[in-house]
Short mmCIF file of C-alpha atoms and ligand atoms in Angstrom, two decimals:
data_model
loop_
_atom_site.label_atom_id
_atom_site.label_comp_id
_atom_site.label_asym_id
_atom_site.label_seq_id
_atom_site.Cartn_x
_atom_site.Cartn_y
_atom_site.Cartn_z
CA UNK A 1 -42.54 15.51 -14.73
CA UNK A 2 -43.02 12.69 -17.22
CA UNK A 3 -46.58 12.10 -18.49
CA UNK A 4 -48.03 8.88 -20.03
CA UNK A 5 -51.26 7.71 -21.44
CA UNK A 6 -50.94 4.44 -19.36
CA UNK A 7 -48.65 3.63 -16.31
CA UNK A 8 -48.73 -0.08 -15.32
CA UNK A 9 -47.53 -0.91 -11.71
CA UNK A 10 -46.31 -4.51 -11.75
CA UNK A 11 -44.50 -6.31 -14.68
CA UNK A 12 -45.89 -9.70 -14.19
CA UNK A 13 -47.80 -11.72 -16.84
CA UNK A 14 -50.90 -9.37 -16.86
CA UNK A 15 -48.97 -6.06 -16.56
CA UNK A 16 -46.49 -6.80 -19.29
CA UNK A 17 -49.19 -7.91 -21.80
CA UNK A 18 -51.18 -4.83 -20.93
CA UNK A 19 -48.25 -2.46 -21.30
CA UNK A 20 -47.13 -4.20 -24.59
CA UNK A 21 -50.48 -4.18 -26.28
CA UNK A 22 -51.23 -0.48 -25.29
CA UNK A 23 -47.79 0.61 -26.63
CA UNK A 24 -48.30 -1.28 -29.98
CA UNK A 25 -51.52 0.64 -30.32
CA UNK A 26 -49.65 3.83 -30.17
CA UNK A 27 -50.06 4.76 -26.44
CA UNK A 28 -47.34 6.43 -24.49
CA UNK A 29 -46.74 3.57 -21.86
CA UNK A 30 -44.53 3.10 -18.94
CA UNK A 31 -44.29 0.19 -16.47
CA UNK A 32 -42.68 -0.08 -13.04
CA UNK A 33 -41.17 -3.31 -11.43
CA UNK A 34 -39.79 -3.59 -7.96
CA UNK A 35 -38.57 -7.17 -7.81
CA UNK A 36 -38.51 -9.48 -10.85
CA UNK A 37 -39.28 -8.53 -14.58
CA UNK A 38 -41.87 -11.23 -15.43
CA UNK A 39 -43.53 -11.42 -12.07
CA UNK A 40 -44.57 -14.52 -10.09
CA UNK A 41 -45.18 -16.95 -12.91
CA UNK A 42 -41.81 -16.52 -14.42
CA UNK A 43 -39.74 -16.08 -11.28
CA UNK A 44 -41.55 -17.78 -8.31
CA UNK A 45 -44.36 -19.79 -9.86
CA UNK A 46 -45.52 -21.68 -12.87
CA UNK A 47 -42.19 -21.77 -14.77
CA UNK A 48 -39.70 -22.73 -12.20
CA UNK A 49 -42.31 -25.11 -10.60
CA UNK A 50 -42.75 -26.95 -13.94
CA UNK A 51 -39.05 -27.28 -14.37
CA UNK A 52 -38.86 -28.83 -10.93
CA UNK A 53 -41.89 -31.11 -11.75
CA UNK A 54 -39.87 -32.26 -14.82
CA UNK A 55 -37.01 -33.02 -12.54
CA UNK A 56 -39.21 -35.26 -10.22
CA UNK A 57 -40.52 -37.00 -13.44
CA UNK A 58 -37.19 -37.78 -14.75
CA UNK A 59 -36.35 -39.75 -11.54
CA UNK A 60 -39.65 -41.84 -12.01
CA UNK A 61 -38.88 -42.33 -15.63
CA UNK A 62 -35.33 -43.58 -15.12
CA UNK A 63 -36.92 -46.00 -12.72
CA UNK A 64 -39.53 -47.20 -15.06
CA UNK A 65 -36.98 -47.52 -18.07
CA UNK A 66 -35.44 -50.65 -16.68
CA UNK A 67 -38.57 -52.59 -17.45
CA UNK A 68 -38.16 -51.45 -21.09
CA UNK A 69 -34.61 -52.82 -21.18
CA UNK A 70 -32.60 -49.89 -20.27
CA UNK A 71 -29.60 -50.74 -17.92
CA UNK A 72 -29.98 -47.64 -15.70
CA UNK A 73 -30.45 -46.90 -12.00
CA UNK A 74 -31.41 -43.54 -10.64
CA UNK A 75 -28.68 -42.19 -8.53
CA UNK A 76 -28.91 -39.47 -5.90
CA UNK A 77 -30.54 -36.22 -7.26
CA UNK A 78 -28.22 -33.03 -7.20
CA UNK A 79 -30.40 -30.13 -5.95
CA UNK A 80 -27.76 -27.45 -6.65
CA UNK A 81 -27.51 -28.65 -10.40
CA UNK A 82 -31.35 -28.21 -10.82
CA UNK A 83 -31.48 -24.86 -8.96
CA UNK A 84 -28.56 -23.32 -10.86
CA UNK A 85 -30.04 -24.48 -14.18
CA UNK A 86 -33.41 -23.28 -13.25
CA UNK A 87 -32.04 -19.93 -12.27
CA UNK A 88 -30.09 -19.56 -15.68
CA UNK A 89 -33.32 -20.24 -17.42
CA UNK A 90 -35.27 -17.75 -15.43
CA UNK A 91 -32.60 -15.18 -15.95
CA UNK A 92 -32.88 -15.77 -19.70
CA UNK A 93 -36.62 -15.36 -19.60
CA UNK A 94 -36.31 -12.08 -17.43
CA UNK A 95 -34.16 -10.71 -20.28
CA UNK A 96 -36.74 -11.71 -22.89
CA UNK A 97 -39.52 -9.79 -20.85
CA UNK A 98 -37.40 -6.61 -20.70
CA UNK A 99 -36.33 -6.61 -24.38
CA UNK A 100 -39.88 -7.40 -25.41
CA UNK A 101 -41.31 -4.28 -23.55
CA UNK A 102 -38.46 -2.05 -24.80
CA UNK A 103 -39.06 -3.14 -28.30
CA UNK A 104 -42.61 -2.27 -28.00
CA UNK A 105 -41.59 1.25 -26.99
CA UNK A 106 -42.52 0.98 -23.25
CA UNK A 107 -40.53 3.02 -20.82
CA UNK A 108 -39.14 0.77 -17.92
CA UNK A 109 -39.04 2.01 -14.26
CA UNK A 110 -37.17 -0.14 -11.82
CA UNK A 111 -38.41 0.49 -8.27
CA UNK A 112 -41.35 0.49 -5.85
CA UNK A 113 -44.34 2.47 -7.27
CA UNK A 114 -46.96 4.03 -5.07
CA UNK A 115 -49.77 6.40 -5.57
CA UNK A 116 -49.44 10.24 -4.84
CA UNK A 117 -52.93 10.76 -6.11
CA UNK A 118 -55.40 9.25 -8.62
CA UNK A 119 -53.20 10.35 -11.64
CA UNK A 120 -49.75 10.53 -9.93
CA UNK A 121 -47.27 7.79 -9.04
CA UNK A 122 -44.07 7.92 -7.37
CA UNK A 123 -41.26 5.34 -7.91
CA UNK A 124 -38.79 4.86 -5.07
CA UNK A 125 -35.99 2.46 -4.21
CA UNK A 126 -36.80 -1.37 -4.11
CA UNK A 127 -35.08 -4.90 -3.81
CA UNK A 128 -34.15 -4.69 -7.44
CA UNK A 129 -32.90 -1.07 -7.47
CA UNK A 130 -31.94 -0.13 -3.90
CA UNK A 131 -30.13 3.07 -4.99
CA UNK A 132 -32.80 4.56 -7.38
CA UNK A 133 -33.65 8.16 -6.83
CA UNK A 134 -37.42 8.97 -6.28
CA UNK A 135 -39.22 9.80 -9.57
CA UNK A 136 -42.67 11.05 -9.95
CA UNK A 137 -44.80 10.54 -13.16
CA UNK A 138 -48.26 11.40 -14.23
CA UNK A 139 -50.60 9.23 -16.22
CA UNK A 140 -54.25 9.40 -17.66
CA UNK A 141 -54.77 5.71 -16.91
CA UNK A 142 -53.07 3.57 -14.24
CA UNK A 143 -53.25 -0.21 -14.06
CA UNK A 144 -52.61 -2.07 -10.76
CA UNK A 145 -51.10 -5.42 -11.66
CA UNK A 146 -48.96 -6.01 -8.53
CA UNK A 147 -49.99 -9.75 -8.15
CA UNK A 148 -49.98 -11.67 -4.78
CA UNK A 149 -47.78 -13.24 -2.15
CA UNK A 150 -47.76 -16.29 -0.18
CA UNK A 151 -49.97 -16.17 3.01
CA UNK A 152 -48.32 -17.54 6.12
CA UNK A 153 -50.64 -18.97 8.93
CA UNK A 154 -50.87 -16.99 12.12
CA UNK A 155 -49.67 -19.68 14.49
CA UNK A 156 -46.79 -19.70 16.99
CA UNK A 157 -43.53 -20.58 15.33
CA UNK A 158 -44.77 -19.64 11.90
CA UNK A 159 -41.43 -17.72 11.41
CA UNK A 160 -39.76 -21.14 11.18
CA UNK A 161 -41.86 -22.19 8.03
CA UNK A 162 -40.86 -21.55 4.47
CA UNK A 163 -43.35 -20.47 1.75
CA UNK A 164 -43.35 -21.11 -1.95
CA UNK A 165 -41.07 -18.11 -2.73
CA UNK A 166 -38.34 -19.72 -0.48
CA UNK A 167 -38.86 -23.23 -1.87
CA UNK A 168 -37.33 -22.18 -5.17
CA UNK A 169 -34.11 -21.15 -3.57
CA UNK A 170 -33.39 -23.59 -0.70
CA UNK A 171 -29.58 -24.21 -0.38
CA UNK A 172 -30.23 -27.96 0.11
CA UNK A 173 -33.26 -30.21 -0.53
CA UNK A 174 -34.56 -31.09 2.85
CA UNK A 175 -34.63 -34.98 3.74
CA UNK A 176 -38.04 -34.49 5.39
CA UNK A 177 -40.63 -31.97 4.55
CA UNK A 178 -43.97 -31.20 6.09
CA UNK A 179 -46.33 -29.40 3.64
CA UNK A 180 -49.38 -27.50 5.16
CA UNK A 181 -52.13 -27.02 2.73
CA UNK A 182 -53.54 -29.05 -0.12
CA UNK A 183 -54.37 -26.48 -2.70
CA UNK A 184 -52.29 -26.29 -5.98
CA UNK A 185 -48.95 -25.27 -4.29
CA UNK A 186 -49.23 -27.88 -1.52
CA UNK A 187 -49.87 -30.84 -3.61
CA UNK A 188 -47.62 -29.80 -6.50
CA UNK A 189 -44.57 -29.33 -4.15
CA UNK A 190 -45.39 -32.60 -2.29
CA UNK A 191 -45.06 -34.40 -5.64
CA UNK A 192 -41.82 -32.49 -6.51
CA UNK A 193 -40.11 -33.14 -3.14
CA UNK A 194 -41.21 -36.74 -2.94
CA UNK A 195 -40.06 -37.30 -6.59
CA UNK A 196 -36.56 -35.85 -5.67
CA UNK A 197 -36.27 -38.29 -2.81
CA UNK A 198 -37.54 -36.38 0.32
CA UNK A 199 -39.88 -37.92 2.84
CA UNK A 200 -43.03 -35.85 2.56
CA UNK A 201 -45.79 -35.27 5.29
CA UNK A 202 -48.77 -33.64 3.52
CA UNK A 203 -50.85 -31.92 6.16
CA UNK A 204 -54.26 -30.54 5.36
CA UNK A 205 -57.50 -29.85 7.10
CA UNK A 206 -60.12 -31.20 4.81
CA UNK A 207 -60.80 -35.00 4.15
CA UNK A 208 -59.48 -34.66 0.72
CA UNK A 209 -57.04 -32.54 -1.09
CA UNK A 210 -57.70 -29.84 -3.71
CA UNK A 211 -60.94 -28.30 -2.16
CA UNK A 212 -62.97 -26.76 -5.06
CA UNK A 213 -62.14 -29.49 -7.57
CA UNK A 214 -64.69 -32.11 -8.56
CA UNK A 215 -65.24 -34.43 -5.59
CA UNK A 216 -64.63 -37.73 -7.56
CA UNK A 217 -61.41 -36.36 -9.01
CA UNK A 218 -60.27 -35.32 -5.47
CA UNK A 219 -60.97 -38.93 -4.29
CA UNK A 220 -58.90 -40.25 -7.15
CA UNK A 221 -56.04 -37.87 -6.64
CA UNK A 222 -56.01 -38.78 -2.87
CA UNK A 223 -55.45 -42.48 -3.91
CA UNK A 224 -52.33 -41.38 -5.90
CA UNK A 225 -50.82 -39.52 -2.85
CA UNK A 226 -49.46 -42.56 -1.11
CA UNK A 227 -48.38 -44.14 -4.43
CA UNK A 228 -45.86 -41.26 -4.74
CA UNK A 229 -44.46 -42.27 -1.26
CA UNK A 230 -46.16 -39.22 0.43
CA UNK A 231 -47.70 -39.48 3.92
CA UNK A 232 -51.14 -37.81 4.08
CA UNK A 233 -52.51 -36.24 7.22
CA UNK A 234 -56.14 -35.24 6.31
CA UNK A 235 -58.30 -33.64 8.80
CA UNK A 236 -55.27 -32.02 10.49
CA UNK A 237 -55.12 -28.39 11.40
CA UNK A 238 -51.85 -27.13 12.32
CA UNK A 239 -51.37 -25.41 15.80
CA UNK A 240 -47.77 -24.53 16.28
CA UNK A 241 -44.35 -25.12 15.04
CA UNK A 242 -41.43 -25.80 17.38
CA UNK A 243 -37.63 -25.69 16.60
CA UNK A 244 -35.81 -28.63 18.02
CA UNK A 245 -32.17 -29.82 17.90
CA UNK A 246 -33.05 -32.23 15.13
CA UNK A 247 -35.20 -29.92 13.01
CA UNK A 248 -38.72 -28.84 13.59
CA UNK A 249 -41.88 -30.24 15.30
CA UNK A 250 -45.17 -29.52 13.68
CA UNK A 251 -48.03 -29.79 16.25
CA UNK A 252 -51.49 -30.56 14.84
CA UNK A 253 -54.75 -30.05 16.58
CA UNK A 254 -55.68 -33.23 18.54
CA UNK A 255 -52.11 -33.90 19.74
CA UNK A 256 -50.48 -35.27 16.62
CA UNK A 257 -46.84 -34.32 16.09
CA UNK A 258 -44.84 -34.41 12.94
CA UNK A 259 -41.08 -34.38 13.09
CA UNK A 260 -39.39 -32.74 9.96
CA UNK A 261 -36.37 -30.67 8.69
CA UNK A 262 -38.71 -28.17 6.83
CA UNK A 263 -42.15 -26.97 7.35
CA UNK A 264 -43.63 -25.50 4.12
CA UNK A 265 -46.69 -23.42 4.46
CA UNK A 266 -48.72 -23.64 1.12
CA UNK A 267 -51.81 -21.84 2.70
CA UNK A 268 -53.01 -19.48 -0.03
CA UNK A 269 -51.80 -16.24 -1.49
CA UNK A 270 -53.02 -12.62 -0.93
CA UNK A 271 -53.00 -9.45 -3.13
CA UNK A 272 -49.88 -7.29 -2.88
CA UNK A 273 -51.43 -3.99 -1.68
CA UNK A 274 -49.66 -2.59 1.38
CA UNK A 275 -47.02 -0.37 -0.06
CA UNK A 276 -49.21 1.03 -2.97
CA UNK A 277 -50.84 3.84 -0.85
CA UNK A 278 -54.27 3.22 -2.46
CA UNK A 279 -55.82 5.46 0.06
CA UNK A 280 -54.15 8.57 -1.53
CA UNK A 281 -55.80 7.66 -4.99
CA UNK A 282 -59.20 6.56 -3.31
CA UNK A 283 -59.24 3.00 -4.49
CA UNK A 284 -61.45 0.92 -2.39
CA UNK A 285 -60.17 -2.38 -0.91
CA UNK A 286 -62.65 -5.02 0.30
CA UNK A 287 -61.42 -8.04 2.24
CA UNK A 288 -57.89 -7.41 1.26
CA UNK A 289 -58.49 -7.26 -2.48
CA UNK A 290 -59.37 -4.79 -5.20
CA UNK A 291 -62.83 -5.13 -6.32
CA UNK A 292 -63.19 -4.83 -10.06
CA UNK A 293 -65.60 -5.65 -12.75
CA UNK A 294 -64.11 -8.59 -14.70
CA UNK A 295 -65.49 -7.12 -18.12
CA UNK A 296 -63.67 -3.98 -17.86
CA UNK A 297 -61.15 -4.18 -15.00
CA UNK A 298 -62.53 -0.79 -13.53
CA UNK A 299 -61.96 -0.02 -9.93
CA UNK A 300 -64.12 2.55 -8.18
CA UNK A 301 -61.84 5.43 -9.32
CA UNK A 302 -62.18 6.54 -12.95
CA UNK A 303 -58.98 5.78 -14.84
CA UNK A 304 -57.55 3.32 -12.38
CA UNK A 305 -57.85 -0.41 -13.27
CA UNK A 306 -56.71 -3.64 -11.69
CA UNK A 307 -55.89 -6.99 -13.27
CA UNK A 308 -54.56 -10.37 -12.36
CA UNK A 309 -53.85 -11.89 -8.88
CA UNK A 310 -54.28 -8.44 -7.28
CA UNK A 311 -58.09 -8.86 -7.79
CA UNK A 312 -57.96 -12.32 -6.31
CA UNK A 313 -60.47 -13.66 -8.84
CA UNK A 314 -58.88 -16.42 -11.01
CA UNK A 315 -55.23 -16.24 -9.84
CA UNK A 316 -54.06 -17.85 -13.01
CA UNK A 317 -51.39 -16.58 -15.46
CA UNK A 318 -53.52 -16.88 -18.69
CA UNK A 319 -56.47 -15.13 -17.18
CA UNK A 320 -54.21 -12.18 -16.06
CA UNK A 321 -52.82 -12.06 -19.55
CA UNK A 322 -56.28 -11.99 -21.17
CA UNK A 323 -57.34 -9.22 -18.57
CA UNK A 324 -54.33 -7.11 -19.39
CA UNK A 325 -54.84 -7.71 -23.21
CA UNK A 326 -58.56 -6.75 -23.16
CA UNK A 327 -57.91 -3.73 -21.05
CA UNK A 328 -55.19 -2.43 -23.36
CA UNK A 329 -57.37 -3.03 -26.49
CA UNK A 330 -60.36 -1.35 -24.82
CA UNK A 331 -58.46 1.76 -23.89
CA UNK A 332 -56.24 2.24 -27.02
CA UNK A 333 -57.16 -0.15 -29.76
CA UNK A 334 -59.72 -1.99 -31.59
CA UNK A 335 -62.08 -4.05 -29.50
CA UNK A 336 -63.79 -7.23 -30.67
CA UNK A 337 -61.63 -9.94 -29.17
CA UNK A 338 -63.45 -11.97 -26.48
CA UNK A 339 -62.18 -14.62 -24.14
CA UNK A 340 -64.30 -17.36 -22.47
CA UNK A 341 -63.30 -16.90 -18.97
CA UNK A 342 -65.88 -19.43 -17.83
CA UNK A 343 -64.05 -22.21 -19.66
CA UNK A 344 -60.67 -21.42 -18.33
CA UNK A 345 -58.87 -24.83 -18.15
CA UNK A 346 -56.96 -25.74 -14.95
CA UNK A 347 -54.09 -28.12 -14.20
CA UNK A 348 -52.40 -29.45 -11.02
CA UNK A 349 -48.90 -30.74 -12.03
CA UNK A 350 -49.06 -33.66 -9.55
CA UNK A 351 -48.01 -37.29 -10.50
CA UNK A 352 -50.16 -38.08 -12.22
CA UNK A 353 -51.41 -34.53 -13.11
CA UNK A 354 -55.01 -33.40 -12.91
CA UNK A 355 -56.71 -31.25 -15.44
CA UNK A 356 -60.19 -29.81 -15.93
CA UNK A 357 -62.26 -27.57 -17.90
CA UNK A 358 -65.73 -26.38 -17.29
CA UNK A 359 -67.91 -27.27 -14.27
CA UNK A 360 -67.55 -29.99 -11.72
CA UNK A 361 -70.22 -32.46 -11.16
CA UNK A 362 -71.35 -30.60 -7.92
CA UNK A 363 -71.53 -27.22 -9.64
CA UNK A 364 -73.38 -28.59 -12.73
CA UNK A 365 -75.84 -30.43 -10.52
CA UNK A 366 -77.08 -27.17 -8.97
CA UNK A 367 -78.98 -26.35 -12.24
CA UNK A 368 -78.92 -29.21 -14.59
CA UNK A 369 -79.96 -32.91 -14.82
CA UNK A 370 -76.69 -34.73 -15.61
CA UNK A 371 -75.31 -37.77 -17.57
CA UNK A 372 -72.06 -38.60 -15.89
CA UNK A 373 -69.47 -40.59 -17.86
CA UNK A 374 -66.36 -42.08 -16.22
CA UNK A 375 -63.55 -44.23 -17.12
CA UNK A 376 -60.66 -45.65 -14.97
CA UNK A 377 -57.71 -47.63 -16.53
CA UNK A 378 -54.02 -48.27 -16.10
CA UNK A 379 -52.22 -46.05 -18.63
CA UNK A 380 -50.26 -48.18 -21.19
CA UNK A 381 -47.02 -46.44 -20.32
CA UNK A 382 -47.26 -48.24 -17.02
CA UNK A 383 -47.95 -51.69 -18.30
CA UNK A 384 -44.32 -53.04 -18.43
CA UNK A 385 -43.08 -51.20 -15.37
CA UNK A 386 -45.90 -52.08 -13.28
CA UNK A 387 -46.02 -48.62 -11.89
CA UNK A 388 -49.17 -48.19 -9.86
CA UNK A 389 -51.81 -45.48 -10.21
CA UNK A 390 -54.87 -45.46 -12.48
CA UNK A 391 -55.79 -42.77 -14.97
CA UNK A 392 -59.37 -41.50 -14.44
CA UNK A 393 -61.50 -39.49 -16.96
CA UNK A 394 -64.92 -37.87 -16.30
CA UNK A 395 -67.44 -36.03 -18.52
CA UNK A 396 -70.32 -34.02 -17.09
CA UNK A 397 -72.96 -33.77 -19.70
CA UNK A 398 -76.37 -31.96 -19.57
CA UNK A 399 -79.04 -34.70 -19.98
CA UNK A 400 -81.33 -32.57 -22.03
CA UNK A 401 -79.09 -30.67 -24.45
CA UNK A 402 -76.24 -33.17 -24.38
CA UNK A 403 -73.79 -30.22 -24.00
CA UNK A 404 -70.53 -31.13 -22.28
CA UNK A 405 -70.47 -28.92 -19.13
CA UNK A 406 -67.27 -30.19 -17.81
CA UNK A 407 -64.29 -32.57 -18.60
CA UNK A 408 -61.81 -33.75 -16.08
CA UNK A 409 -58.81 -36.06 -16.28
CA UNK A 410 -56.06 -37.58 -14.02
CA UNK A 411 -53.46 -39.19 -15.91
CA UNK A 412 -50.28 -38.96 -18.12
CA UNK A 413 -50.38 -35.66 -20.25
CA UNK A 414 -53.88 -34.64 -18.82
CA UNK A 415 -52.90 -30.94 -19.14
CA UNK A 416 -52.06 -31.17 -22.78
CA UNK A 417 -55.18 -33.21 -23.45
CA UNK A 418 -57.58 -31.03 -21.52
CA UNK A 419 -56.08 -27.86 -23.33
CA UNK A 420 -57.19 -29.43 -26.62
CA UNK A 421 -60.57 -30.29 -25.28
CA UNK A 422 -60.91 -26.91 -23.74
CA UNK A 423 -61.30 -25.56 -27.35
CA UNK A 424 -64.18 -27.88 -27.98
CA UNK A 425 -65.91 -27.22 -24.76
CA UNK A 426 -65.56 -23.40 -25.27
CA UNK A 427 -67.16 -24.00 -28.73
CA UNK A 428 -70.15 -25.68 -27.22
CA UNK A 429 -69.18 -29.31 -27.57
CA UNK A 430 -71.85 -31.95 -27.19
CA UNK A 431 -71.61 -35.53 -26.22
CA UNK A 432 -72.67 -36.43 -29.78
CA UNK A 433 -69.70 -34.65 -31.17
CA UNK A 434 -67.48 -36.81 -29.01
CA UNK A 435 -69.36 -39.96 -30.16
CA UNK A 436 -68.85 -39.09 -33.79
CA UNK A 437 -65.14 -38.49 -33.39
CA UNK A 438 -62.76 -41.29 -34.24
CA UNK A 439 -60.18 -42.21 -31.66
CA UNK A 440 -56.43 -41.84 -31.99
CA UNK A 441 -55.25 -45.23 -31.08
CA UNK A 442 -53.29 -46.12 -28.90
CA UNK A 443 -53.61 -42.97 -26.58
CA UNK A 444 -55.13 -42.25 -23.28
CA UNK A 445 -56.93 -39.43 -24.88
CA UNK A 446 -59.09 -41.64 -27.04
CA UNK A 447 -61.00 -42.75 -24.04
CA UNK A 448 -62.77 -39.33 -24.14
CA UNK A 449 -64.40 -40.35 -27.49
CA UNK A 450 -65.20 -43.89 -26.53
CA UNK A 451 -67.37 -43.64 -23.34
CA UNK A 452 -70.59 -44.71 -24.56
CA UNK A 453 -72.85 -45.53 -21.49
CA UNK A 454 -73.33 -43.03 -18.72
CA UNK A 455 -72.00 -44.32 -15.29
CA UNK A 456 -74.87 -42.64 -13.66
CA UNK A 457 -77.74 -39.96 -14.13
CA UNK A 458 -77.84 -37.14 -11.58
CA UNK A 459 -80.89 -35.13 -10.87
CA UNK A 460 -80.39 -31.37 -10.19
CA UNK A 461 -79.60 -30.81 -6.51
CA UNK A 462 -82.68 -28.74 -5.95
CA UNK A 463 -84.63 -32.02 -6.64
CA UNK A 464 -82.68 -33.95 -4.14
CA UNK A 465 -83.62 -31.48 -1.54
CA UNK A 466 -87.38 -31.70 -2.19
P1 NDP B 501 -55.04 -22.51 -2.42
O1 NDP B 501 -56.01 -21.50 -2.14
O2 NDP B 501 -55.23 -23.31 -3.70
O3 NDP B 501 -54.95 -23.57 -1.10
C1 NDP B 501 -54.68 -23.16 0.07
C2 NDP B 501 -54.67 -24.46 1.11
O4 NDP B 501 -54.21 -23.81 2.36
C3 NDP B 501 -55.77 -25.14 1.12
O5 NDP B 501 -55.51 -26.40 1.32
C4 NDP B 501 -56.48 -24.51 2.50
O6 NDP B 501 -57.19 -25.33 3.08
C5 NDP B 501 -55.10 -24.24 3.21
N1 NDP B 501 -55.40 -23.30 4.26
C6 NDP B 501 -55.71 -21.89 4.15
N2 NDP B 501 -55.88 -21.55 5.45
C7 NDP B 501 -55.66 -22.45 6.34
C8 NDP B 501 -55.51 -22.41 7.77
N3 NDP B 501 -55.77 -21.39 8.51
N4 NDP B 501 -55.20 -23.56 8.42
C9 NDP B 501 -54.91 -24.73 7.66
N5 NDP B 501 -55.04 -24.71 6.30
C10 NDP B 501 -55.26 -23.55 5.71
O7 NDP B 501 -53.72 -21.86 -2.48
P2 NDP B 501 -52.20 -22.25 -2.94
O8 NDP B 501 -51.36 -21.56 -1.83
O9 NDP B 501 -52.03 -23.68 -3.22
O10 NDP B 501 -52.08 -21.42 -4.23
C11 NDP B 501 -52.32 -20.15 -4.37
C12 NDP B 501 -52.92 -19.74 -5.79
O11 NDP B 501 -51.86 -19.92 -6.82
C13 NDP B 501 -54.06 -20.52 -6.24
O12 NDP B 501 -55.20 -19.83 -6.07
C14 NDP B 501 -53.90 -20.96 -7.70
O13 NDP B 501 -54.73 -20.30 -8.47
C15 NDP B 501 -52.51 -20.44 -7.91
N6 NDP B 501 -51.59 -21.59 -8.35
C16 NDP B 501 -52.04 -22.19 -9.57
C17 NDP B 501 -51.16 -23.26 -10.01
C18 NDP B 501 -51.66 -23.93 -11.39
O14 NDP B 501 -52.44 -23.46 -12.00
N7 NDP B 501 -51.08 -25.20 -11.61
C19 NDP B 501 -50.09 -23.71 -9.30
C20 NDP B 501 -49.79 -22.96 -8.09
C21 NDP B 501 -50.56 -21.98 -7.67
P3 NDP B 501 -58.96 -25.44 2.92
O15 NDP B 501 -59.06 -26.16 1.57
O16 NDP B 501 -59.36 -26.21 4.10
O17 NDP B 501 -59.27 -23.93 2.99
#
């Protein structure tokens, strides 16, 4: 039986980084993958999604280019060309992941890995390797990095719906799509399908999309939804899906019905745990997730760790990578690196995109007296084309210390701008630092250094209650 210092289950962003860094530090490392080298982000998440966002943006840009003198008219979009090109790119990235792991000296197992006991793993046949013989290995340390999968609502007719995994491989682009859920996946795919020419019904149970984001940003993003040609159905809880001769009917509580060609459930994700046989290793699962300590990725069983979406904490690729990297260094290398998880920037690739770093106004107001700075303007890029939709920027500043607790933006390139600002926020940026920074003209980003007067002062929410 082969023995390793570290065995990683799942070759997604977090698992691959953990395996590679451990191997580079001299450990004997193996990794098992059952489906896609590179995991969700590369195959069924961030990367193909962003390529599809670009596809939707090109259509809008061709449209706008006429105002700048280009004699062009957007023709129909060819879905097959996009999907084939996207698949070729993903295949190229899969290859890079495999060669990167091999180069680092990591042993690769293709198949479905599951626990035999706390130090033993068995790898059997899987989708990627249906004919693989069962192999058993032992390891001093085992990392569970199996990621998550889309969650389907438990409603009658749910089997008729697609989830994000399917959306990347549809044979044809549906002319009408009803998207359930207004988290990241729901709103991003609403933008993609609408941008490519589909009629989109956006169905969600809150008053505003993107629960958890800053309330004011949610209101501004909601204003952009109809400008993208998307029909919103806020306050709508889905009840059942019915197959009809024309397509599907989505029935919503209260009697509303939506006729469509495709129902897309973007209703959250859950950790991939079922096939792992965690009970044989004694790993505890609470509410469907492995509970770990963020600082050391430890589970309740010594020598077994969990990182990334399987822990259901941040559910973001860069945080999974950071967790994997830190764990590998802690086990086999020099420690000392630190990551500021609290200032993890986030982006929603809608049109226009929304990006944030730090606290929302609502979170910050729980403990701080705040100065809130906001600015709303039409981006210069839209001036000649007349495209509608305002950019909006917001700074959440602690009144006393002047520390910037949160920065939020909706507008062109906001993810690129907020990534830069995230460095400053992580380093303890104050409003005074922004005030003494010279703007870069003419950009949208310069607005962050020219907001002089607070839009409002906000007392801590504990004061409001008294
Ligand atoms: P989210 O958790 O972000 O959103 C889930 C949506 O489904 C919410 O609108 C939620 O409504 C709704 N929902 C959940 N249960 C029900 C129900 N029973 N009935 C009706 N609606 C329901 O999940 P996503 O699927 O959008 O994304 C999954 C994860 O993937 C996210 O956590 C995110 O971190 C990650 N991701 C990140 C991206 C990025 O960084 N750009 C892009 C895509 C995904 P409600 O708000 O009312 O609960």
